[in-house]
mmCIF file with all atom_site columns, C-alpha atoms in Angstrom:
data_model
loop_
_atom_site.group_PDB
_atom_site.id
_atom_site.type_symbol
_atom_site.label_atom_id
_atom_site.label_alt_id
_atom_site.label_comp_id
_atom_site.label_asym_id
_atom_site.label_entity_id
_atom_site.label_seq_id
_atom_site.pdbx_PDB_ins_code
_atom_site.Cartn_x
_atom_site.Cartn_y
_atom_site.Cartn_z
_atom_site.occupancy
_atom_site.B_iso_or_equiv
_atom_site.pdbx_formal_charge
_atom_site.auth_seq_id
_atom_site.auth_comp_id
_atom_site.auth_asym_id
_atom_site.auth_atom_id
_atom_site.pdbx_PDB_model_num
ATOM 1  C CA . ARG A 1 1  ? 1.931   -6.564  12.731  1.00 86.00 ? 1  ARG A CA 1
ATOM 2  C CA . ILE A 1 2  ? 3.117   -4.158  10.179  1.00 91.00 ? 2  ILE A CA 1
ATOM 3  C CA . GLU A 1 3  ? 5.390   -5.543  7.312   1.00 93.00 ? 3  GLU A CA 1
ATOM 4  C CA . ALA A 1 4  ? 6.347   -2.957  5.268   1.00 95.00 ? 4  ALA A CA 1
ATOM 5  C CA . LEU A 1 5  ? 5.615   0.637   4.401   1.00 94.00 ? 5  LEU A CA 1
ATOM 6  C CA . TYR A 1 6  ? 5.551   3.075   1.493   1.00 94.00 ? 6  TYR A CA 1
ATOM 7  C CA . ASP A 1 7  ? 5.482   7.058   1.039   1.00 92.00 ? 7  ASP A CA 1
ATOM 8  C CA . ILE A 1 8  ? 6.293   9.429   -1.729  1.00 89.00 ? 8  ILE A CA 1
ATOM 9  C CA . LYS A 1 9  ? 8.206   10.561  0.592   1.00 87.00 ? 9  LYS A CA 1
ATOM 10 C CA . ALA A 1 10 ? 10.858  8.983   2.097   1.00 81.00 ? 10 ALA A CA 1
ATOM 11 C CA . GLY A 1 11 ? 11.118  10.618  5.065   1.00 87.00 ? 11 GLY A CA 1
ATOM 12 C CA . GLN A 1 12 ? 8.278   10.420  6.075   1.00 89.00 ? 12 GLN A CA 1
ATOM 13 C CA . ALA A 1 13 ? 8.229   6.329   5.123   1.00 89.00 ? 13 ALA A CA 1
ATOM 14 C CA . SER A 1 14 ? 11.316  6.206   7.623   1.00 90.00 ? 14 SER A CA 1
ATOM 15 C CA . LYS A 1 15 ? 9.570   8.115   10.610  1.00 92.00 ? 15 LYS A CA 1
ATOM 16 C CA . LEU A 1 16 ? 6.302   6.082   10.076  1.00 89.00 ? 16 LEU A CA 1
ATOM 17 C CA . GLY A 1 17 ? 8.418   2.676   9.966   1.00 91.00 ? 17 GLY A CA 1
ATOM 18 C CA . GLU A 1 18 ? 10.446  3.809   13.323  1.00 92.00 ? 18 GLU A CA 1
ATOM 19 C CA . MET A 1 19 ? 7.101   4.654   15.507  1.00 93.00 ? 19 MET A CA 1
ATOM 20 C CA . ALA A 1 20 ? 5.933   1.276   14.169  1.00 90.00 ? 20 ALA A CA 1
ATOM 21 C CA . GLY A 1 21 ? 8.459   -0.500  14.710  1.00 91.00 ? 21 GLY A CA 1
ATOM 22 C CA . CYS A 1 22 ? 8.745   -1.678  10.808  1.00 90.00 ? 22 CYS A CA 1
ATOM 23 C CA . GLY A 1 23 ? 12.043  -1.888  9.400   1.00 80.00 ? 23 GLY A CA 1
ATOM 24 C CA . ARG A 1 24 ? 10.887  -2.011  5.572   1.00 93.00 ? 24 ARG A CA 1
ATOM 25 C CA . ILE A 1 25 ? 10.693  0.716   3.908   1.00 94.00 ? 25 ILE A CA 1
ATOM 26 C CA . CYS A 1 26 ? 10.165  0.212   -0.186  1.00 94.00 ? 26 CYS A CA 1
ATOM 27 C CA . ARG A 1 27 ? 10.687  2.067   -2.980  1.00 93.00 ? 27 ARG A CA 1
ATOM 28 C CA . ASN A 1 28 ? 7.153   1.763   -4.526  1.00 95.00 ? 28 ASN A CA 1
ATOM 29 C CA . ALA A 1 29 ? 3.156   1.136   -3.384  1.00 95.00 ? 29 ALA A CA 1
ATOM 30 C CA . ALA A 1 30 ? 3.855   -2.386  -4.884  1.00 96.00 ? 30 ALA A CA 1
ATOM 31 C CA . GLU A 1 31 ? 6.956   -3.595  -3.114  1.00 96.00 ? 31 GLU A CA 1
ATOM 32 C CA . ALA A 1 32 ? 5.131   -2.348  -0.612  1.00 95.00 ? 32 ALA A CA 1
ATOM 33 C CA . ALA A 1 33 ? 1.841   -4.301  -0.924  1.00 96.00 ? 33 ALA A CA 1
ATOM 34 C CA . SER A 1 34 ? 4.002   -7.829  -1.737  1.00 96.00 ? 34 SER A CA 1
ATOM 35 C CA . PHE A 1 35 ? 4.731   -8.351  1.658   1.00 94.00 ? 35 PHE A CA 1
ATOM 36 C CA . GLY A 1 36 ? 1.545   -8.166  3.434   1.00 93.00 ? 36 GLY A CA 1
ATOM 37 C CA . ASP A 1 37 ? -1.934  -9.558  3.088   1.00 94.00 ? 37 ASP A CA 1
ATOM 38 C CA . ILE A 1 38 ? -4.109  -6.731  4.507   1.00 95.00 ? 38 ILE A CA 1
ATOM 39 C CA . ILE A 1 39 ? -3.133  -4.120  2.541   1.00 95.00 ? 39 ILE A CA 1
ATOM 40 C CA . PHE A 1 40 ? -3.869  -0.463  3.427   1.00 94.00 ? 40 PHE A CA 1
ATOM 41 C CA . ILE A 1 41 ? -4.207  2.324   0.776   1.00 94.00 ? 41 ILE A CA 1
ATOM 42 C CA . ALA A 1 42 ? -3.944  5.373   2.364   1.00 91.00 ? 42 ALA A CA 1
ATOM 43 C CA . THR A 1 43 ? -3.598  8.025   -0.045  1.00 90.00 ? 43 THR A CA 1
ATOM 44 C CA . PRO A 1 44 ? -5.010  11.459  -1.574  1.00 90.00 ? 44 PRO A CA 1
ATOM 45 C CA . ASP A 1 45 ? -9.225  9.614   -2.637  1.00 88.00 ? 45 ASP A CA 1
ATOM 46 C CA . SER A 1 46 ? -7.996  10.752  -5.799  1.00 90.00 ? 46 SER A CA 1
ATOM 47 C CA . ILE A 1 47 ? -5.397  8.135   -6.691  1.00 91.00 ? 47 ILE A CA 1
ATOM 48 C CA . ILE A 1 48 ? -6.908  5.398   -4.786  1.00 91.00 ? 48 ILE A CA 1
ATOM 49 C CA . GLU A 1 49 ? -7.709  3.562   -7.815  1.00 91.00 ? 49 GLU A CA 1
ATOM 50 C CA . LYS A 1 50 ? -4.602  4.716   -10.135 1.00 93.00 ? 50 LYS A CA 1
ATOM 51 C CA . ILE A 1 51 ? -2.775  3.293   -6.686  1.00 94.00 ? 51 ILE A CA 1
ATOM 52 C CA . CYS A 1 52 ? -4.310  0.200   -6.917  1.00 93.00 ? 52 CYS A CA 1
ATOM 53 C CA . HIS A 1 53 ? -3.925  -0.711  -10.520 1.00 94.00 ? 53 HIS A CA 1
ATOM 54 C CA . GLU A 1 54 ? -0.520  0.269   -9.916  1.00 95.00 ? 54 GLU A CA 1
ATOM 55 C CA . ILE A 1 55 ? 0.537   -2.204  -7.646  1.00 96.00 ? 55 ILE A CA 1
ATOM 56 C CA . ALA A 1 56 ? -2.051  -4.925  -9.158  1.00 94.00 ? 56 ALA A CA 1
ATOM 57 C CA . SER A 1 57 ? 0.117   -4.542  -12.801 1.00 95.00 ? 57 SER A CA 1
ATOM 58 C CA . ALA A 1 58 ? 2.531   -4.969  -10.973 1.00 95.00 ? 58 ALA A CA 1
ATOM 59 C CA . GLY A 1 59 ? 2.716   -8.867  -11.734 1.00 87.00 ? 59 GLY A CA 1
ATOM 60 C CA . GLU A 1 60 ? 5.034   -10.775 -8.765  1.00 83.00 ? 60 GLU A CA 1
ATOM 61 C CA . GLU A 1 61 ? 5.676   -7.300  -6.948  1.00 90.00 ? 61 GLU A CA 1
ATOM 62 C CA . GLY A 1 62 ? 2.184   -6.385  -6.482  1.00 93.00 ? 62 GLY A CA 1
ATOM 63 C CA . PHE A 1 63 ? -0.761  -7.798  -4.532  1.00 93.00 ? 63 PHE A CA 1
ATOM 64 C CA . ARG A 1 64 ? -0.215  -11.540 -3.330  1.00 92.00 ? 64 ARG A CA 1
ATOM 65 C CA . LYS A 1 65 ? -2.971  -13.844 -3.439  1.00 90.00 ? 65 LYS A CA 1
ATOM 66 C CA . ASN A 1 66 ? -6.030  -13.426 -1.722  1.00 92.00 ? 66 ASN A CA 1
ATOM 67 C CA . SER A 1 67 ? -5.027  -10.029 -0.264  1.00 92.00 ? 67 SER A CA 1
ATOM 68 C CA . ILE A 1 68 ? -7.495  -8.305  1.617   1.00 94.00 ? 68 ILE A CA 1
ATOM 69 C CA . VAL A 1 69 ? -7.284  -4.235  0.454   1.00 93.00 ? 69 VAL A CA 1
ATOM 70 C CA . PHE A 1 70 ? -8.836  -1.268  1.950   1.00 92.00 ? 70 PHE A CA 1
ATOM 71 C CA . HIS A 1 71 ? -8.525  2.376   1.202   1.00 89.00 ? 71 HIS A CA 1
ATOM 72 C CA . LEU A 1 72 ? -9.034  4.541   3.790   1.00 88.00 ? 72 LEU A CA 1
ATOM 73 C CA . SER A 1 73 ? -10.787 7.382   1.906   1.00 83.00 ? 73 SER A CA 1
ATOM 74 C CA . GLY A 1 74 ? -14.515 8.359   3.420   1.00 79.00 ? 74 GLY A CA 1
ATOM 75 C CA . SER A 1 75 ? -16.103 9.275   0.860   1.00 80.00 ? 75 SER A CA 1
ATOM 76 C CA . LEU A 1 76 ? -15.637 6.257   -2.214  1.00 78.00 ? 76 LEU A CA 1
ATOM 77 C CA . GLU A 1 77 ? -17.014 2.984   -2.929  1.00 78.00 ? 77 GLU A CA 1
ATOM 78 C CA . SER A 1 78 ? -14.655 -0.414  -2.343  1.00 80.00 ? 78 SER A CA 1
ATOM 79 C CA . SER A 1 79 ? -16.053 -1.170  -5.473  1.00 78.00 ? 79 SER A CA 1
ATOM 80 C CA . ILE A 1 80 ? -13.070 1.682   -7.398  1.00 76.00 ? 80 ILE A CA 1
ATOM 81 C CA . LEU A 1 81 ? -10.543 -1.201  -6.122  1.00 76.00 ? 81 LEU A CA 1
#
C-alpha cells in the first residue's frame, strides 16, 4: 500500500495519488518518507543523492529508523544513498 506521495509538481502527485489510491500528498520528500517503511526515490539521477541527504537531514520528518530505501536509477549504485 502506498502511504504517501510527493512530487515537485503538486498536480502530478495528486493525479498519481488518485490512480494509486493514496490520499496523502506531502509538501516535501522528507514528509513523504516519514510515513513509509520502504521508500522509493524516483528522481533524475543527478539529484538522487541530494534528495536522499535532504530526507536524512530532516530529523523526525524524514526516514524512519530501519527504513529501506531504493532509488530508481539505472546507472548509479546504492552507495549514493
